CSV table of C-alpha atoms and ligand atoms in Angstrom, one decimal:
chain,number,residue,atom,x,y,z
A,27,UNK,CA,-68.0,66.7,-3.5
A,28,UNK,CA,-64.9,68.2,-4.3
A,29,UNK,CA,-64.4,71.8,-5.2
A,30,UNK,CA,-61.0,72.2,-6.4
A,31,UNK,CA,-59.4,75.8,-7.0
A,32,UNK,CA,-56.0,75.3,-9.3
A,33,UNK,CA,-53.9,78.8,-8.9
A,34,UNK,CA,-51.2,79.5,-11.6
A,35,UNK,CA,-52.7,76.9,-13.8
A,36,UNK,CA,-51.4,78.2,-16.8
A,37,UNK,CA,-48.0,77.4,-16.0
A,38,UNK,CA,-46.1,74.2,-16.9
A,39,UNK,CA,-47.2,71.5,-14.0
A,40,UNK,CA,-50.6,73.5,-13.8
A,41,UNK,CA,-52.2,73.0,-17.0
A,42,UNK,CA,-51.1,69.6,-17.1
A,43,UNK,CA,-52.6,69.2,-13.3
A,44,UNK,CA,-55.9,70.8,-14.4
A,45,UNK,CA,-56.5,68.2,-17.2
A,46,UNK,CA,-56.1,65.3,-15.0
A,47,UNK,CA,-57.9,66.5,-12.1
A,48,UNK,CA,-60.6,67.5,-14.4
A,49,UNK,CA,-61.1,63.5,-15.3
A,50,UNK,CA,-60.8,62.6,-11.9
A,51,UNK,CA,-63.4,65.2,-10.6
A,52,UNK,CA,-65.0,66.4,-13.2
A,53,UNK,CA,-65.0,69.6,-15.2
A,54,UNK,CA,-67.2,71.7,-13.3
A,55,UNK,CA,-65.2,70.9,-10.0
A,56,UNK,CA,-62.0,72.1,-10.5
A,57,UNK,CA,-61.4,75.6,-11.3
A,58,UNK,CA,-58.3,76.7,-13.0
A,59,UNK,CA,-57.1,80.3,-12.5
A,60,UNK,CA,-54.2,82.2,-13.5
A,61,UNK,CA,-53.0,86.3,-14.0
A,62,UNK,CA,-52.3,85.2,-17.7
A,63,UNK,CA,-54.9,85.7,-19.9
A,64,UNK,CA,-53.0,84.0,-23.5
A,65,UNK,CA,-53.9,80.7,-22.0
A,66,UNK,CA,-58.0,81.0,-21.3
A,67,UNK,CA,-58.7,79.1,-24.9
A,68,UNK,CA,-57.4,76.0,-23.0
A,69,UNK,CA,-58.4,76.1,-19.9
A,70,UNK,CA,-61.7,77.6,-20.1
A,71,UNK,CA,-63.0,75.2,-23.2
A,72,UNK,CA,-64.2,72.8,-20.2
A,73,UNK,CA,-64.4,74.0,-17.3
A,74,UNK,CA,-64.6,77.2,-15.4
A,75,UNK,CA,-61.4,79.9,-15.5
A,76,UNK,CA,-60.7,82.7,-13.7
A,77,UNK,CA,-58.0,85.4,-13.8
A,78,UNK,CA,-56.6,85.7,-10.2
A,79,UNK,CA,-53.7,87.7,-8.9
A,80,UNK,CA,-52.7,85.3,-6.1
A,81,UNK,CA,-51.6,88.3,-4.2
A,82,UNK,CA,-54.7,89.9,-4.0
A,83,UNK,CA,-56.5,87.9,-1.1
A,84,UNK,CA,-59.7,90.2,-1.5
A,85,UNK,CA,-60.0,88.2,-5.0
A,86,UNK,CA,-59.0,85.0,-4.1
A,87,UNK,CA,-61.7,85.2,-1.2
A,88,UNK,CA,-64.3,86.0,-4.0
A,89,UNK,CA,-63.3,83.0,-6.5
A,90,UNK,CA,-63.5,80.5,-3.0
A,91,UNK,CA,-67.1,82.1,-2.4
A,92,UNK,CA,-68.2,82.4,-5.8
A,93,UNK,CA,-67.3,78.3,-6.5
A,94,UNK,CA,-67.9,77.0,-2.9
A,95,UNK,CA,-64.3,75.8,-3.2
A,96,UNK,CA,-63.3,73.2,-0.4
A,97,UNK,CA,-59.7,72.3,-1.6
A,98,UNK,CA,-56.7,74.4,-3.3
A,99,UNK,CA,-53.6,73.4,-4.8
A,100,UNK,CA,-51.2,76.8,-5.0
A,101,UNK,CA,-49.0,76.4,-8.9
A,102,UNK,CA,-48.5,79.6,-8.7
A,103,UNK,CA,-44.6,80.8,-8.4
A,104,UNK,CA,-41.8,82.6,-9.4
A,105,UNK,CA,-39.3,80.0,-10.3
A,106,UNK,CA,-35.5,79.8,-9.5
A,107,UNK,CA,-33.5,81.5,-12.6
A,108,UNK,CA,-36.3,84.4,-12.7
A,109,UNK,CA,-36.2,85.0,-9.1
A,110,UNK,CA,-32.3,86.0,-9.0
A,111,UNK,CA,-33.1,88.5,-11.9
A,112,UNK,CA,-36.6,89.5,-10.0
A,113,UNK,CA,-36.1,88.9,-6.0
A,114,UNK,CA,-38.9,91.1,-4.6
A,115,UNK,CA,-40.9,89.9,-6.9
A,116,UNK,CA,-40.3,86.2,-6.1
A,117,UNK,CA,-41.0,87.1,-2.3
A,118,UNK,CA,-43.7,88.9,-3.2
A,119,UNK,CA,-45.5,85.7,-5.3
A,120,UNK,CA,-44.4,83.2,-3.3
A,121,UNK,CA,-44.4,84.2,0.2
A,122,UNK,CA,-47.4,87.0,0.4
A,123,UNK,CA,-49.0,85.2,-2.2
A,124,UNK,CA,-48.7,81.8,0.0
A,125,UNK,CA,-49.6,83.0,3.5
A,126,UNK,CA,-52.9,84.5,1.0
A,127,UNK,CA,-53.9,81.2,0.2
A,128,UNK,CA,-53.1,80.3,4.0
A,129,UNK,CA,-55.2,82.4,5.5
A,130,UNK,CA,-58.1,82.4,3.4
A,131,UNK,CA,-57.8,78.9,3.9
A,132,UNK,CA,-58.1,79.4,7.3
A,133,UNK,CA,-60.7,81.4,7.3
A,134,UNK,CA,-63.1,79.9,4.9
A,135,UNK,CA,-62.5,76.3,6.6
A,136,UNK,CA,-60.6,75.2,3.2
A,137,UNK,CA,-60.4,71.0,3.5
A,138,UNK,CA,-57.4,70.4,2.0
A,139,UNK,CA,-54.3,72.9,0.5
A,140,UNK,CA,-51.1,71.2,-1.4
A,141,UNK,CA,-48.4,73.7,-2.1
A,142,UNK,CA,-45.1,72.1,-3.7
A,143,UNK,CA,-41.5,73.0,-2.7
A,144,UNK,CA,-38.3,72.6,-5.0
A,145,UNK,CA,-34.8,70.8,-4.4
A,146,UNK,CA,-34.1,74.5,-4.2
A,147,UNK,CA,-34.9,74.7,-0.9
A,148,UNK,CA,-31.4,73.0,-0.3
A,149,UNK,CA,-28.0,74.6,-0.9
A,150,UNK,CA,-24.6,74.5,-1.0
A,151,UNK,CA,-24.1,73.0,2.2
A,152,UNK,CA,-26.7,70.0,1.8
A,153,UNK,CA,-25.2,66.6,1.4
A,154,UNK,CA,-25.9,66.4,-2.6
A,155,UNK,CA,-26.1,62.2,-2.9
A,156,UNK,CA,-29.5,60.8,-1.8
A,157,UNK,CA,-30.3,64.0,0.0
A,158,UNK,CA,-32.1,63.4,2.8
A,159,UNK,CA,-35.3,65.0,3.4
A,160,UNK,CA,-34.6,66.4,6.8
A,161,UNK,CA,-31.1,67.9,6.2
A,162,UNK,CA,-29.4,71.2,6.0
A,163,UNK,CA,-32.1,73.8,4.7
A,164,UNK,CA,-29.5,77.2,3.0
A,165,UNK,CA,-30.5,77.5,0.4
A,166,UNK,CA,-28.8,80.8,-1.8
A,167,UNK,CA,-31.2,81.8,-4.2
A,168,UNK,CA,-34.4,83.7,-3.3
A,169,UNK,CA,-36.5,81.0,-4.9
A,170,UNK,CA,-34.8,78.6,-2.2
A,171,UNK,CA,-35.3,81.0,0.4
A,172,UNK,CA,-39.0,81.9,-0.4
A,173,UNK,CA,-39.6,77.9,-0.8
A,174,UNK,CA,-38.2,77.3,3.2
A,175,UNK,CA,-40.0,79.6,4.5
A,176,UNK,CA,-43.1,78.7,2.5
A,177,UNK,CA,-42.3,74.8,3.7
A,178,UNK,CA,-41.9,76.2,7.2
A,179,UNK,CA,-45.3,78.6,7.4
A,180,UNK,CA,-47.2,75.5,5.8
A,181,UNK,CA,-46.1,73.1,8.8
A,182,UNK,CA,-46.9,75.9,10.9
A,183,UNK,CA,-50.3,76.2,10.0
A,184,UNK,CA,-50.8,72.0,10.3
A,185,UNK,CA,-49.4,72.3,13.9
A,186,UNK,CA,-50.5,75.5,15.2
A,187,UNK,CA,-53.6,76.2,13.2
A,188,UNK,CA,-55.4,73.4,12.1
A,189,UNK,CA,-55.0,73.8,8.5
A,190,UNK,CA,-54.6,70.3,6.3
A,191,UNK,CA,-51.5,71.9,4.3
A,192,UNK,CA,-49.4,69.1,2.4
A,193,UNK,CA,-46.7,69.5,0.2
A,194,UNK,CA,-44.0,67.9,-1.7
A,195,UNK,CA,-39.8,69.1,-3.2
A,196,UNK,CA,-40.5,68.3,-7.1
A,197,UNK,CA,-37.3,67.9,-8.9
A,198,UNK,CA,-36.8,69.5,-12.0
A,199,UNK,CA,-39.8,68.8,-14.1
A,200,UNK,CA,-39.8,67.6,-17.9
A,201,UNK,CA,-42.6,67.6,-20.2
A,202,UNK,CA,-44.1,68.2,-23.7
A,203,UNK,CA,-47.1,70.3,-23.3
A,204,UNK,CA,-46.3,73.6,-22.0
A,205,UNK,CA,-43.0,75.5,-21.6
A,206,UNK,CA,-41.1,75.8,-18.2
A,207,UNK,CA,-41.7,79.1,-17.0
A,208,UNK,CA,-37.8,80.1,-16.5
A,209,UNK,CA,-36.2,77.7,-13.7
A,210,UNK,CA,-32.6,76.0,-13.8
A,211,UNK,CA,-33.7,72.9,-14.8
A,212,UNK,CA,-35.1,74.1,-18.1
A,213,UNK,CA,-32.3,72.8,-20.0
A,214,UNK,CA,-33.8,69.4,-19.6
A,215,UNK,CA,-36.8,70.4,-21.4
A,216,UNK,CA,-35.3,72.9,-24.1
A,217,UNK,CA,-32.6,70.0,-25.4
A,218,UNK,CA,-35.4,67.6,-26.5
A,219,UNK,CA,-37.5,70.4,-28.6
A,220,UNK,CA,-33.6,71.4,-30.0
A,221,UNK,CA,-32.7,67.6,-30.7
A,222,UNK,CA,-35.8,67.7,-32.5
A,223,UNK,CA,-35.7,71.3,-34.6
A,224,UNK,CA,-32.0,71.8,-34.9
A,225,UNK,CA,-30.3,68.3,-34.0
A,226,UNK,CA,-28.2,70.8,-31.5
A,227,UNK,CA,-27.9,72.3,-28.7
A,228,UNK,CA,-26.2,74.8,-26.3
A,229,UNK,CA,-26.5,74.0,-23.1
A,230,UNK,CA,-26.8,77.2,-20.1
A,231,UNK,CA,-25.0,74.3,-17.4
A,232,UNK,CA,-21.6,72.1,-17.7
A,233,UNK,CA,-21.7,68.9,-19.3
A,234,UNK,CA,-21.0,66.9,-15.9
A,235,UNK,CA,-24.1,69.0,-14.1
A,236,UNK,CA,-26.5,66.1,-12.3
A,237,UNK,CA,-29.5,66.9,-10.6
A,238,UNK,CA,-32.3,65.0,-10.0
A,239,UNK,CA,-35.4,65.0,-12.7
A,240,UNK,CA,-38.8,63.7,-13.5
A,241,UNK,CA,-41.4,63.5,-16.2
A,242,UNK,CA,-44.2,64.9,-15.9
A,243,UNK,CA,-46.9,61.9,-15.3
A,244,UNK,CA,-44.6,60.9,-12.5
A,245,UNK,CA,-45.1,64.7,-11.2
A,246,UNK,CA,-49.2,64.5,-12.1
A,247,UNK,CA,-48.9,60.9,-10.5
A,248,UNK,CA,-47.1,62.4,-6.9
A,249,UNK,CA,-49.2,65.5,-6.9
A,250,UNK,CA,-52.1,63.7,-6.7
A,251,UNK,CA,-51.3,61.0,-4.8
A,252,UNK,CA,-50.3,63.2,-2.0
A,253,UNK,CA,-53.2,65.4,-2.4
A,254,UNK,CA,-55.9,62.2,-2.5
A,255,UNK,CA,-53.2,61.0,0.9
A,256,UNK,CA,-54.8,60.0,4.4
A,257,UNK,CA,-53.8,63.0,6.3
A,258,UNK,CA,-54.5,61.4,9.5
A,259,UNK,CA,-51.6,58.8,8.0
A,260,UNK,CA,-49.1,61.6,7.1
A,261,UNK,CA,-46.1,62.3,10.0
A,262,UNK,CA,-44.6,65.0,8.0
A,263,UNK,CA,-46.6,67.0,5.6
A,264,UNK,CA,-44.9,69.8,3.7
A,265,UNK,CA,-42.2,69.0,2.6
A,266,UNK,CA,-41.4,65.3,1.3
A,267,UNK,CA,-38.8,64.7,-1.2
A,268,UNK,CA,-40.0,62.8,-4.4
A,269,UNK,CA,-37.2,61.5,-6.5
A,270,UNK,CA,-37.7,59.8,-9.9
A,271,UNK,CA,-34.2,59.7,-11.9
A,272,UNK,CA,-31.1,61.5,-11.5
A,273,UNK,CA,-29.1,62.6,-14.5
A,274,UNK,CA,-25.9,64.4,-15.8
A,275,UNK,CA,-26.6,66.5,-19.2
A,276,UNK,CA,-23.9,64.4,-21.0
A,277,UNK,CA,-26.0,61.6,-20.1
A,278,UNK,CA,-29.1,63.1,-20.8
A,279,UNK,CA,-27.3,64.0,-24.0
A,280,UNK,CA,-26.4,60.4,-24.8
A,281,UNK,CA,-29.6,59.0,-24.3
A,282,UNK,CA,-30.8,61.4,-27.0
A,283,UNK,CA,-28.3,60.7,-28.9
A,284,UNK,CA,-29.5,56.6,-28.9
A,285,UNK,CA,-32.5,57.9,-31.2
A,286,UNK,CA,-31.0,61.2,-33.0
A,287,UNK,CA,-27.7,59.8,-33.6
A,288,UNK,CA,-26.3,63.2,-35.4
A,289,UNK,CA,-27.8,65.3,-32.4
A,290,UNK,CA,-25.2,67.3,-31.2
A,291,UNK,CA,-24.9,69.4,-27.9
A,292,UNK,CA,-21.7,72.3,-26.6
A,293,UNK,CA,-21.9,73.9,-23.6
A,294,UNK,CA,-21.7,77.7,-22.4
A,295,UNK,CA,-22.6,78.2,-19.0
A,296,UNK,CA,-23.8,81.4,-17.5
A,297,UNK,CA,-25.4,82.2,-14.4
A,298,UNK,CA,-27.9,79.0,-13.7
A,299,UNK,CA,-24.6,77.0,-13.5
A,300,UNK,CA,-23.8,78.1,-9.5
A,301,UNK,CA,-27.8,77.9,-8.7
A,302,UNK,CA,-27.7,74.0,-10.2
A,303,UNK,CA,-24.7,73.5,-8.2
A,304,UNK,CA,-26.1,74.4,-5.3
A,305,UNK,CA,-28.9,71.8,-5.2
A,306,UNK,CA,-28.4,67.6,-5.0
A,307,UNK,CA,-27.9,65.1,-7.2
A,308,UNK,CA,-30.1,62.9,-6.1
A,309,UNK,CA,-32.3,62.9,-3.1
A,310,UNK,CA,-33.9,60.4,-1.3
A,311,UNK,CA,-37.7,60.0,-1.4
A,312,UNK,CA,-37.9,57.0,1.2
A,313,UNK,CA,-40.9,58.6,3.4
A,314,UNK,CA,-42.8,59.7,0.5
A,315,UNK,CA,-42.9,55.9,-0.3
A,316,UNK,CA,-44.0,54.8,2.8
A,317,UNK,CA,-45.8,57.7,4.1
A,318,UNK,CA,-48.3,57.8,0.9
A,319,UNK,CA,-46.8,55.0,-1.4
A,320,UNK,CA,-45.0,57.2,-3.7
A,321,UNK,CA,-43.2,55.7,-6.8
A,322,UNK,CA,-42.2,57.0,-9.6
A,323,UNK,CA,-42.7,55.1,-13.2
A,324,UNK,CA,-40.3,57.1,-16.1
A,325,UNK,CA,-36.7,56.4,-16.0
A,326,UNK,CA,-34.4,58.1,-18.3
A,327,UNK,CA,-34.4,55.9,-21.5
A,328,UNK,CA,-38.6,55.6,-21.5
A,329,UNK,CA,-38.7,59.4,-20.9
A,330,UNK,CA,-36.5,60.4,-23.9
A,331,UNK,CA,-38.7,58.1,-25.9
A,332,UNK,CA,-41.5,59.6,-24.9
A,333,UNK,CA,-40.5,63.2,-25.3
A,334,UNK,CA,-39.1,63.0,-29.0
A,335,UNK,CA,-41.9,61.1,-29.8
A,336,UNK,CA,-44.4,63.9,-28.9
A,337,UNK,CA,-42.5,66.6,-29.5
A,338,UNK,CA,-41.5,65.2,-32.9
A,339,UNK,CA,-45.3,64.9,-33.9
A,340,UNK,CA,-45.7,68.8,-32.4
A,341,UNK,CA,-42.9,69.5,-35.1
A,342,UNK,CA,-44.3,67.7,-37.9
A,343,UNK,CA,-47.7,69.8,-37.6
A,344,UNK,CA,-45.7,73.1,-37.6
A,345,UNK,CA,-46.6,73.6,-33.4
A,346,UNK,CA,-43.1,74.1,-32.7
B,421,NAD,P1,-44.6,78.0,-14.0
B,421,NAD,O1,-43.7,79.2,-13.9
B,421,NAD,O2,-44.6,77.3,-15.3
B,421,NAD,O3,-46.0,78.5,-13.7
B,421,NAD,C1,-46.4,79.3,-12.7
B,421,NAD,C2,-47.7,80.0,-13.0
B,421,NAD,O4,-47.9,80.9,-11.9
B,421,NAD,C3,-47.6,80.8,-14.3
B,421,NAD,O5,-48.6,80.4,-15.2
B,421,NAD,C4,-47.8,82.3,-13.9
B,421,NAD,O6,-48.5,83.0,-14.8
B,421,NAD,C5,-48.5,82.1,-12.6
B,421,NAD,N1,-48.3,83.3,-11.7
B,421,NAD,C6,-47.2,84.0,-11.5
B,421,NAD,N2,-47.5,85.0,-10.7
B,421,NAD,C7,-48.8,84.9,-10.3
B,421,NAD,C8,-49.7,85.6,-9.5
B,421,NAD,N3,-49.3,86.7,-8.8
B,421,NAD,N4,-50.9,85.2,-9.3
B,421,NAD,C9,-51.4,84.1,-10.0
B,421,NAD,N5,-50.6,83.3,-10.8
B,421,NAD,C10,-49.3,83.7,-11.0
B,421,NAD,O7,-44.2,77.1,-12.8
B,421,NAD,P2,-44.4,75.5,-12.7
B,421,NAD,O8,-43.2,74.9,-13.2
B,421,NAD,O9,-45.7,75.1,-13.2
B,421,NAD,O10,-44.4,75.4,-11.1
B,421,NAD,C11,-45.5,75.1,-10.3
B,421,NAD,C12,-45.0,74.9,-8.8
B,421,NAD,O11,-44.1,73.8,-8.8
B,421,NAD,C13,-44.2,76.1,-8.3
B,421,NAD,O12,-44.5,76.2,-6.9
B,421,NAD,C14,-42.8,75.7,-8.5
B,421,NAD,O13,-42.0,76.4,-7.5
B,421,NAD,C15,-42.9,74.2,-8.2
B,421,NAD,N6,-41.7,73.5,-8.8
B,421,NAD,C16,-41.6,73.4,-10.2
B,421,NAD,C17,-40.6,72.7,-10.7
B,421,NAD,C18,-40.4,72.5,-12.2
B,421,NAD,O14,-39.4,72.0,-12.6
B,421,NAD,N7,-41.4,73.0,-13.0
B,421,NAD,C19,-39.6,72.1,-9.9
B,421,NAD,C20,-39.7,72.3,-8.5
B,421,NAD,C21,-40.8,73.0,-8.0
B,422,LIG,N1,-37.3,73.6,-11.9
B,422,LIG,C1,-37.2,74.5,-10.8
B,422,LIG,C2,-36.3,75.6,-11.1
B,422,LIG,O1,-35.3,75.3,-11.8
B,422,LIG,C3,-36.8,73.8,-9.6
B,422,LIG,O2,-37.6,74.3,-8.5
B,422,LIG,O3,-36.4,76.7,-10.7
């Protein structure tokens, strides 16, 4: 039976993660925790909630003993855009925060841990088309750096340590249920809920800024695919790129555009413009596919459907 702890489950992927593991597992199996307390209503009307500092391990320990919790899957993070304005405190969440979960994992003979990585673990110097997935790794944001070294520790307690650690680079994510919780890629979330409120939008990157994307059922999809994955079958574990659809915002623009035809978007970027630049365009995802049969469903066209559909519906009951 599986006894599944979700950390930082109030955050974008998180909640979404919680609900479907919940009808996979069941409600009582899969505990949802989080330091935020505006988003118990949620995730405590089914199923057990907890608040938990992640960098706390004498708490964590006590939420593993108190559930019998055999498996953990670590949401919680300080993403890229907040992490340059807050760099201790990205290290702090992400790295002491991760070798937490680690080593309690460790220690109370966890089965199974999946803790994602980002395209921001590559930089600058990474070939940006059809990134590979073993590449260059310098990355120039403290996100980046905190996800390397989180990628590298993980493989470190597979090899050296016995730990069943997986893990997987999401792109940037898009969805309709909760907001991102301040990366780079949110301008590919915040354009739809503008199309749909204002018919405009400023975009924070350039017009011709590409990078690659996914909705989020592809991301619910990978997540737990990996995390229901043979690891006997796995070569690598930590860090596979997953690639779904690769866009420039003029595109992304012009695909909105198809369904709001008066939608307009300008541009004014500021600071998140040299941290996209610094990450691919497109990356490939072949040993995902044939490691653990990864692939992806949404393209573009049925994703922008998708999202003014919903978030058009949020809008015409006053939720947004
Ligand atoms: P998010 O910012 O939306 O959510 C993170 C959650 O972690 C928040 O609810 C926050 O309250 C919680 N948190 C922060 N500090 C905490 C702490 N000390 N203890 C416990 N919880 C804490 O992030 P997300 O987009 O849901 O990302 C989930 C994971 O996926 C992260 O590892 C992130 O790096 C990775 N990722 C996300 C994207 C994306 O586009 N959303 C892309 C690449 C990788
Ligand atoms: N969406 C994330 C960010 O922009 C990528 O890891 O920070």
């Amino acid at each position: 039976m599986e006894k599944i702890l979700v950390i930082g489950s109030a955050g974008q992927i998180g909640s979404e993660l919680v609900v479907s593991l919940r009808k996979i597992y069941g409600n009582e199996n899969v505990v949802a925790s989080d330091l935020r307390t505006d988003e118990i209503g949620k995730l405590s009307a089914n199923g057990p909630y907890e608040i938990l500092d992640i960098t706390n391990r004498a708490d964590l320990e006590q939420v593993v003993d108190k559930y019998g919790i055999n498996a953990i899957i670590n949401m919680a993070a300080i993403l890229s855009a907040v992490g340059e304005k807050f760099p201790m405190k990205a290290w702090d969440v992400n790295m002491n925060g991760l070798i937490n979960v680690l080593e309690v994992s460790r220690d109370r003979k966890i089965e199974r841990v999946l803790v994602p990585s980002s395209i921001a673990a590559f930089g600058p110097e990474t070939p940006k088309d059809n990134t590979p997935q073993e590449t260059i790794l310098r990355p120039t944001t403290m996100y980046g750096v905190t996800k390397v070294a989180g990628e590298l520790l993980c493989n470190y307690f597979v090899e050296k340590l016995d730990v069943d650690v997986r893990g997987l680079r999401y792109p940037g994510i898009i969805s309709n249920e909760t907001l991102p919780g301040g990366g780079t890629t949110d301008y590919a979330v915040e354009i739809y809920y503008e199309a749909i409120k204002n018919k405009k939008y400023t975009c924070f990157v350039s017009s011709d800024t590409r990078l690659p994307m996914m909705y989020m059922p592809d991301c619910l999809k990978a997540t737990i695919d990996l995390f229901q994955a043979d690891f006997g079958k796995l070569k690598h574990h930590s860090d596979f790129n997953v690639g779904a659809m690769s866009f420039s915002v003029e595109e992304l623009a012009a695909s909105i555009k198809k369904y709001i035809p008066e939608f307009e978007i300008d541009y004014k970027p500021d600071y998140r413009q040299m941290i996209a630049e610094s990450w691919p365009r497109s990356v490939d995802d072949s040993l995902a596919r044939k490691e653990w049969g990864w692939e992806p469903e949404f393209d573009l066209d049925a994703m922008t459907r998708d999202m003014l559909k919903v978030v058009g519906e949020k809008h015409e009951k006053g939720l947004i």
